[in-house]
JSON list of C-alpha atoms in Angstrom, two decimals:
[
{"chain": "A", "resi": 241, "resn": "UNK", "atom": "CA", "xyz": [-39.03, 18.94, 19.54]},
{"chain": "A", "resi": 242, "resn": "UNK", "atom": "CA", "xyz": [-35.31, 19.01, 20.17]},
{"chain": "A", "resi": 243, "resn": "UNK", "atom": "CA", "xyz": [-33.24, 15.98, 19.23]},
{"chain": "A", "resi": 244, "resn": "UNK", "atom": "CA", "xyz": [-31.98, 13.73, 21.98]},
{"chain": "A", "resi": 245, "resn": "UNK", "atom": "CA", "xyz": [-28.21, 13.39, 21.92]},
{"chain": "A", "resi": 246, "resn": "UNK", "atom": "CA", "xyz": [-26.45, 10.05, 21.71]},
{"chain": "A", "resi": 247, "resn": "UNK", "atom": "CA", "xyz": [-22.79, 10.28, 22.70]},
{"chain": "A", "resi": 248, "resn": "UNK", "atom": "CA", "xyz": [-20.12, 7.98, 21.33]},
{"chain": "A", "resi": 249, "resn": "UNK", "atom": "CA", "xyz": [-16.71, 7.78, 22.91]},
{"chain": "A", "resi": 250, "resn": "UNK", "atom": "CA", "xyz": [-13.43, 7.54, 21.05]},
{"chain": "A", "resi": 251, "resn": "UNK", "atom": "CA", "xyz": [-11.72, 6.13, 24.15]},
{"chain": "A", "resi": 252, "resn": "UNK", "atom": "CA", "xyz": [-7.98, 6.66, 23.80]},
{"chain": "A", "resi": 253, "resn": "UNK", "atom": "CA", "xyz": [-5.26, 4.91, 25.79]},
{"chain": "A", "resi": 254, "resn": "UNK", "atom": "CA", "xyz": [-1.54, 4.63, 25.01]},
{"chain": "A", "resi": 255, "resn": "UNK", "atom": "CA", "xyz": [-1.91, 5.84, 21.42]},
{"chain": "A", "resi": 256, "resn": "UNK", "atom": "CA", "xyz": [-4.79, 3.50, 20.55]},
{"chain": "A", "resi": 257, "resn": "UNK", "atom": "CA", "xyz": [-8.58, 3.84, 20.39]},
{"chain": "A", "resi": 258, "resn": "UNK", "atom": "CA", "xyz": [-11.17, 1.33, 21.55]},
{"chain": "A", "resi": 259, "resn": "UNK", "atom": "CA", "xyz": [-13.54, -0.17, 18.98]},
{"chain": "A", "resi": 260, "resn": "UNK", "atom": "CA", "xyz": [-16.58, -2.16, 20.14]},
{"chain": "A", "resi": 261, "resn": "UNK", "atom": "CA", "xyz": [-18.46, -4.75, 18.07]},
{"chain": "A", "resi": 262, "resn": "UNK", "atom": "CA", "xyz": [-22.25, -4.52, 18.46]},
{"chain": "A", "resi": 263, "resn": "UNK", "atom": "CA", "xyz": [-24.17, -7.60, 19.58]},
{"chain": "A", "resi": 264, "resn": "UNK", "atom": "CA", "xyz": [-27.59, -5.89, 19.34]},
{"chain": "A", "resi": 265, "resn": "UNK", "atom": "CA", "xyz": [-29.90, -4.81, 17.79]},
{"chain": "A", "resi": 266, "resn": "UNK", "atom": "CA", "xyz": [-29.85, -7.31, 14.93]},
{"chain": "A", "resi": 267, "resn": "UNK", "atom": "CA", "xyz": [-29.65, -4.57, 12.25]},
{"chain": "A", "resi": 268, "resn": "UNK", "atom": "CA", "xyz": [-26.18, -3.52, 13.43]},
{"chain": "A", "resi": 269, "resn": "UNK", "atom": "CA", "xyz": [-24.91, -6.69, 15.15]},
{"chain": "A", "resi": 270, "resn": "UNK", "atom": "CA", "xyz": [-21.37, -7.52, 14.06]},
{"chain": "A", "resi": 271, "resn": "UNK", "atom": "CA", "xyz": [-20.55, -3.94, 13.03]},
{"chain": "A", "resi": 272, "resn": "UNK", "atom": "CA", "xyz": [-18.10, -1.80, 15.03]},
{"chain": "A", "resi": 273, "resn": "UNK", "atom": "CA", "xyz": [-18.65, 1.51, 16.79]},
{"chain": "A", "resi": 274, "resn": "UNK", "atom": "CA", "xyz": [-17.37, 3.90, 19.38]},
{"chain": "A", "resi": 275, "resn": "UNK", "atom": "CA", "xyz": [-19.25, 2.85, 22.56]},
{"chain": "A", "resi": 276, "resn": "UNK", "atom": "CA", "xyz": [-21.69, 5.19, 24.28]},
{"chain": "A", "resi": 277, "resn": "UNK", "atom": "CA", "xyz": [-25.38, 5.87, 24.56]},
{"chain": "A", "resi": 278, "resn": "UNK", "atom": "CA", "xyz": [-28.20, 8.33, 25.08]},
{"chain": "A", "resi": 279, "resn": "UNK", "atom": "CA", "xyz": [-27.97, 11.34, 27.35]},
{"chain": "A", "resi": 280, "resn": "UNK", "atom": "CA", "xyz": [-30.43, 11.34, 30.23]},
{"chain": "A", "resi": 281, "resn": "UNK", "atom": "CA", "xyz": [-32.46, 14.44, 31.21]},
{"chain": "A", "resi": 282, "resn": "UNK", "atom": "CA", "xyz": [-30.30, 16.90, 33.17]},
{"chain": "A", "resi": 283, "resn": "UNK", "atom": "CA", "xyz": [-27.05, 15.24, 32.13]},
{"chain": "A", "resi": 284, "resn": "UNK", "atom": "CA", "xyz": [-24.32, 16.97, 30.14]},
{"chain": "A", "resi": 285, "resn": "UNK", "atom": "CA", "xyz": [-22.91, 15.13, 27.15]},
{"chain": "A", "resi": 286, "resn": "UNK", "atom": "CA", "xyz": [-19.66, 14.63, 29.07]},
{"chain": "A", "resi": 287, "resn": "UNK", "atom": "CA", "xyz": [-21.49, 13.12, 32.07]},
{"chain": "A", "resi": 288, "resn": "UNK", "atom": "CA", "xyz": [-23.52, 10.86, 29.77]},
{"chain": "A", "resi": 289, "resn": "UNK", "atom": "CA", "xyz": [-20.40, 9.58, 28.02]},
{"chain": "A", "resi": 290, "resn": "UNK", "atom": "CA", "xyz": [-18.58, 8.88, 31.27]},
{"chain": "A", "resi": 291, "resn": "UNK", "atom": "CA", "xyz": [-21.65, 7.06, 32.69]},
{"chain": "A", "resi": 292, "resn": "UNK", "atom": "CA", "xyz": [-22.20, 5.04, 29.50]},
{"chain": "A", "resi": 293, "resn": "UNK", "atom": "CA", "xyz": [-18.55, 3.95, 29.30]},
{"chain": "A", "resi": 294, "resn": "UNK", "atom": "CA", "xyz": [-18.78, 2.76, 32.90]},
{"chain": "A", "resi": 295, "resn": "UNK", "atom": "CA", "xyz": [-22.07, 0.90, 32.28]},
{"chain": "A", "resi": 296, "resn": "UNK", "atom": "CA", "xyz": [-21.04, -0.66, 28.95]},
{"chain": "A", "resi": 297, "resn": "UNK", "atom": "CA", "xyz": [-17.35, -1.30, 29.59]},
{"chain": "A", "resi": 298, "resn": "UNK", "atom": "CA", "xyz": [-16.80, -1.11, 33.37]},
{"chain": "A", "resi": 299, "resn": "UNK", "atom": "CA", "xyz": [-14.18, 1.64, 33.10]},
{"chain": "A", "resi": 300, "resn": "UNK", "atom": "CA", "xyz": [-13.74, 5.14, 34.46]},
{"chain": "A", "resi": 301, "resn": "UNK", "atom": "CA", "xyz": [-13.04, 7.63, 31.69]},
{"chain": "A", "resi": 302, "resn": "UNK", "atom": "CA", "xyz": [-12.92, 11.39, 31.23]},
{"chain": "A", "resi": 303, "resn": "UNK", "atom": "CA", "xyz": [-14.60, 13.07, 28.27]},
{"chain": "A", "resi": 304, "resn": "UNK", "atom": "CA", "xyz": [-12.10, 15.43, 26.66]},
{"chain": "A", "resi": 305, "resn": "UNK", "atom": "CA", "xyz": [-13.66, 17.15, 23.66]},
{"chain": "A", "resi": 306, "resn": "UNK", "atom": "CA", "xyz": [-16.33, 16.81, 21.04]},
{"chain": "A", "resi": 307, "resn": "UNK", "atom": "CA", "xyz": [-15.15, 15.78, 17.59]},
{"chain": "A", "resi": 308, "resn": "UNK", "atom": "CA", "xyz": [-16.48, 17.62, 14.52]},
{"chain": "A", "resi": 309, "resn": "UNK", "atom": "CA", "xyz": [-19.78, 16.43, 13.08]},
{"chain": "A", "resi": 310, "resn": "UNK", "atom": "CA", "xyz": [-23.24, 15.30, 14.08]},
{"chain": "A", "resi": 311, "resn": "UNK", "atom": "CA", "xyz": [-25.11, 12.35, 12.58]},
{"chain": "A", "resi": 312, "resn": "UNK", "atom": "CA", "xyz": [-28.85, 11.59, 12.63]},
{"chain": "A", "resi": 313, "resn": "UNK", "atom": "CA", "xyz": [-29.47, 8.03, 13.83]},
{"chain": "A", "resi": 314, "resn": "UNK", "atom": "CA", "xyz": [-33.26, 8.05, 13.51]},
{"chain": "A", "resi": 315, "resn": "UNK", "atom": "CA", "xyz": [-36.05, 10.55, 14.09]},
{"chain": "A", "resi": 316, "resn": "UNK", "atom": "CA", "xyz": [-35.31, 12.51, 17.27]},
{"chain": "A", "resi": 317, "resn": "UNK", "atom": "CA", "xyz": [-31.82, 11.05, 17.84]},
{"chain": "A", "resi": 318, "resn": "UNK", "atom": "CA", "xyz": [-28.46, 12.50, 16.78]},
{"chain": "A", "resi": 319, "resn": "UNK", "atom": "CA", "xyz": [-24.99, 11.13, 17.43]},
{"chain": "A", "resi": 320, "resn": "UNK", "atom": "CA", "xyz": [-22.08, 13.23, 18.63]},
{"chain": "A", "resi": 321, "resn": "UNK", "atom": "CA", "xyz": [-18.69, 11.62, 19.12]},
{"chain": "A", "resi": 322, "resn": "UNK", "atom": "CA", "xyz": [-16.31, 12.73, 21.86]},
{"chain": "A", "resi": 323, "resn": "UNK", "atom": "CA", "xyz": [-12.72, 11.87, 22.56]},
{"chain": "A", "resi": 324, "resn": "UNK", "atom": "CA", "xyz": [-12.17, 10.43, 26.01]},
{"chain": "A", "resi": 325, "resn": "UNK", "atom": "CA", "xyz": [-9.24, 9.14, 28.02]},
{"chain": "A", "resi": 326, "resn": "UNK", "atom": "CA", "xyz": [-9.16, 5.93, 30.02]},
{"chain": "A", "resi": 327, "resn": "UNK", "atom": "CA", "xyz": [-8.61, 6.71, 33.71]},
{"chain": "A", "resi": 328, "resn": "UNK", "atom": "CA", "xyz": [-9.15, 3.38, 35.43]},
{"chain": "A", "resi": 329, "resn": "UNK", "atom": "CA", "xyz": [-10.03, -0.22, 34.62]},
{"chain": "A", "resi": 330, "resn": "UNK", "atom": "CA", "xyz": [-9.71, -2.66, 31.75]},
{"chain": "A", "resi": 331, "resn": "UNK", "atom": "CA", "xyz": [-12.63, -2.45, 29.28]},
{"chain": "A", "resi": 332, "resn": "UNK", "atom": "CA", "xyz": [-14.93, -5.48, 29.14]},
{"chain": "A", "resi": 333, "resn": "UNK", "atom": "CA", "xyz": [-17.92, -5.92, 26.76]},
{"chain": "A", "resi": 334, "resn": "UNK", "atom": "CA", "xyz": [-20.59, -5.81, 29.50]},
{"chain": "A", "resi": 335, "resn": "UNK", "atom": "CA", "xyz": [-23.58, -4.49, 27.51]},
{"chain": "A", "resi": 336, "resn": "UNK", "atom": "CA", "xyz": [-24.55, -4.50, 23.81]},
{"chain": "A", "resi": 337, "resn": "UNK", "atom": "CA", "xyz": [-21.09, -5.59, 22.59]},
{"chain": "A", "resi": 338, "resn": "UNK", "atom": "CA", "xyz": [-19.52, -8.97, 21.82]},
{"chain": "A", "resi": 339, "resn": "UNK", "atom": "CA", "xyz": [-15.89, -7.94, 21.32]},
{"chain": "A", "resi": 340, "resn": "UNK", "atom": "CA", "xyz": [-13.54, -5.04, 21.98]},
{"chain": "A", "resi": 341, "resn": "UNK", "atom": "CA", "xyz": [-10.37, -4.18, 20.13]},
{"chain": "A", "resi": 342, "resn": "UNK", "atom": "CA", "xyz": [-7.70, -1.50, 20.68]},
{"chain": "A", "resi": 343, "resn": "UNK", "atom": "CA", "xyz": [-6.68, -0.01, 17.31]},
{"chain": "A", "resi": 344, "resn": "UNK", "atom": "CA", "xyz": [-3.68, 2.12, 16.45]},
{"chain": "A", "resi": 345, "resn": "UNK", "atom": "CA", "xyz": [-3.83, 4.85, 13.77]},
{"chain": "A", "resi": 346, "resn": "UNK", "atom": "CA", "xyz": [-2.82, 2.37, 11.00]},
{"chain": "A", "resi": 347, "resn": "UNK", "atom": "CA", "xyz": [-5.44, -0.20, 12.10]},
{"chain": "A", "resi": 348, "resn": "UNK", "atom": "CA", "xyz": [-8.59, 1.93, 11.99]},
{"chain": "A", "resi": 349, "resn": "UNK", "atom": "CA", "xyz": [-9.77, 0.40, 8.71]},
{"chain": "A", "resi": 350, "resn": "UNK", "atom": "CA", "xyz": [-9.34, -3.17, 10.06]},
{"chain": "A", "resi": 351, "resn": "UNK", "atom": "CA", "xyz": [-12.94, -3.38, 11.30]},
{"chain": "A", "resi": 352, "resn": "UNK", "atom": "CA", "xyz": [-16.34, -2.84, 9.67]},
{"chain": "A", "resi": 353, "resn": "UNK", "atom": "CA", "xyz": [-17.44, 0.45, 11.27]},
{"chain": "A", "resi": 354, "resn": "UNK", "atom": "CA", "xyz": [-21.00, 1.73, 11.34]},
{"chain": "A", "resi": 355, "resn": "UNK", "atom": "CA", "xyz": [-21.26, 4.54, 8.77]},
{"chain": "A", "resi": 356, "resn": "UNK", "atom": "CA", "xyz": [-21.48, 7.48, 11.19]},
{"chain": "A", "resi": 357, "resn": "UNK", "atom": "CA", "xyz": [-18.54, 6.19, 13.24]},
{"chain": "A", "resi": 358, "resn": "UNK", "atom": "CA", "xyz": [-16.49, 5.70, 10.05]},
{"chain": "A", "resi": 359, "resn": "UNK", "atom": "CA", "xyz": [-16.97, 9.38, 9.14]},
{"chain": "A", "resi": 360, "resn": "UNK", "atom": "CA", "xyz": [-15.05, 10.54, 12.22]},
{"chain": "A", "resi": 361, "resn": "UNK", "atom": "CA", "xyz": [-12.07, 8.19, 11.69]},
{"chain": "A", "resi": 362, "resn": "UNK", "atom": "CA", "xyz": [-9.82, 10.83, 10.05]},
{"chain": "A", "resi": 363, "resn": "UNK", "atom": "CA", "xyz": [-10.21, 13.00, 13.15]},
{"chain": "A", "resi": 364, "resn": "UNK", "atom": "CA", "xyz": [-9.55, 10.03, 15.45]},
{"chain": "A", "resi": 365, "resn": "UNK", "atom": "CA", "xyz": [-6.43, 9.16, 13.44]},
{"chain": "A", "resi": 366, "resn": "UNK", "atom": "CA", "xyz": [-5.17, 12.74, 13.95]},
{"chain": "A", "resi": 367, "resn": "UNK", "atom": "CA", "xyz": [-5.72, 12.43, 17.71]},
{"chain": "A", "resi": 368, "resn": "UNK", "atom": "CA", "xyz": [-3.86, 9.11, 17.84]},
{"chain": "A", "resi": 369, "resn": "UNK", "atom": "CA", "xyz": [-0.85, 10.37, 15.93]},
{"chain": "A", "resi": 370, "resn": "UNK", "atom": "CA", "xyz": [-0.71, 13.39, 18.29]},
{"chain": "A", "resi": 371, "resn": "UNK", "atom": "CA", "xyz": [-0.49, 11.11, 21.38]}
]
């Protein structure tokens, strides 16, 4: 059976990236991540990310490119992180998150990231310094 893809979005706006603090499930509550979620059947990873960012944060965004790496979350689920740009709206923690924070390249270590999200931080820092 093929793994189902979970997409995370490194949402970039004005040289900063959005970090989201999980409120659920209990095992990861309080830790920070790049928001996103599972792809639905028939959806591309880009479509899934754009839909999830709208559902979780209330914003319109455009998926730009997949960042290097792939991380198993649990049996049958793998995480892929994409860069995305904010097109419209101000992010709000609507679903599964208790707090949002915009971080510049020097602030990426200021929050307690989930392990798989932490692994992509060097690539995110490169994107931010290129903005």
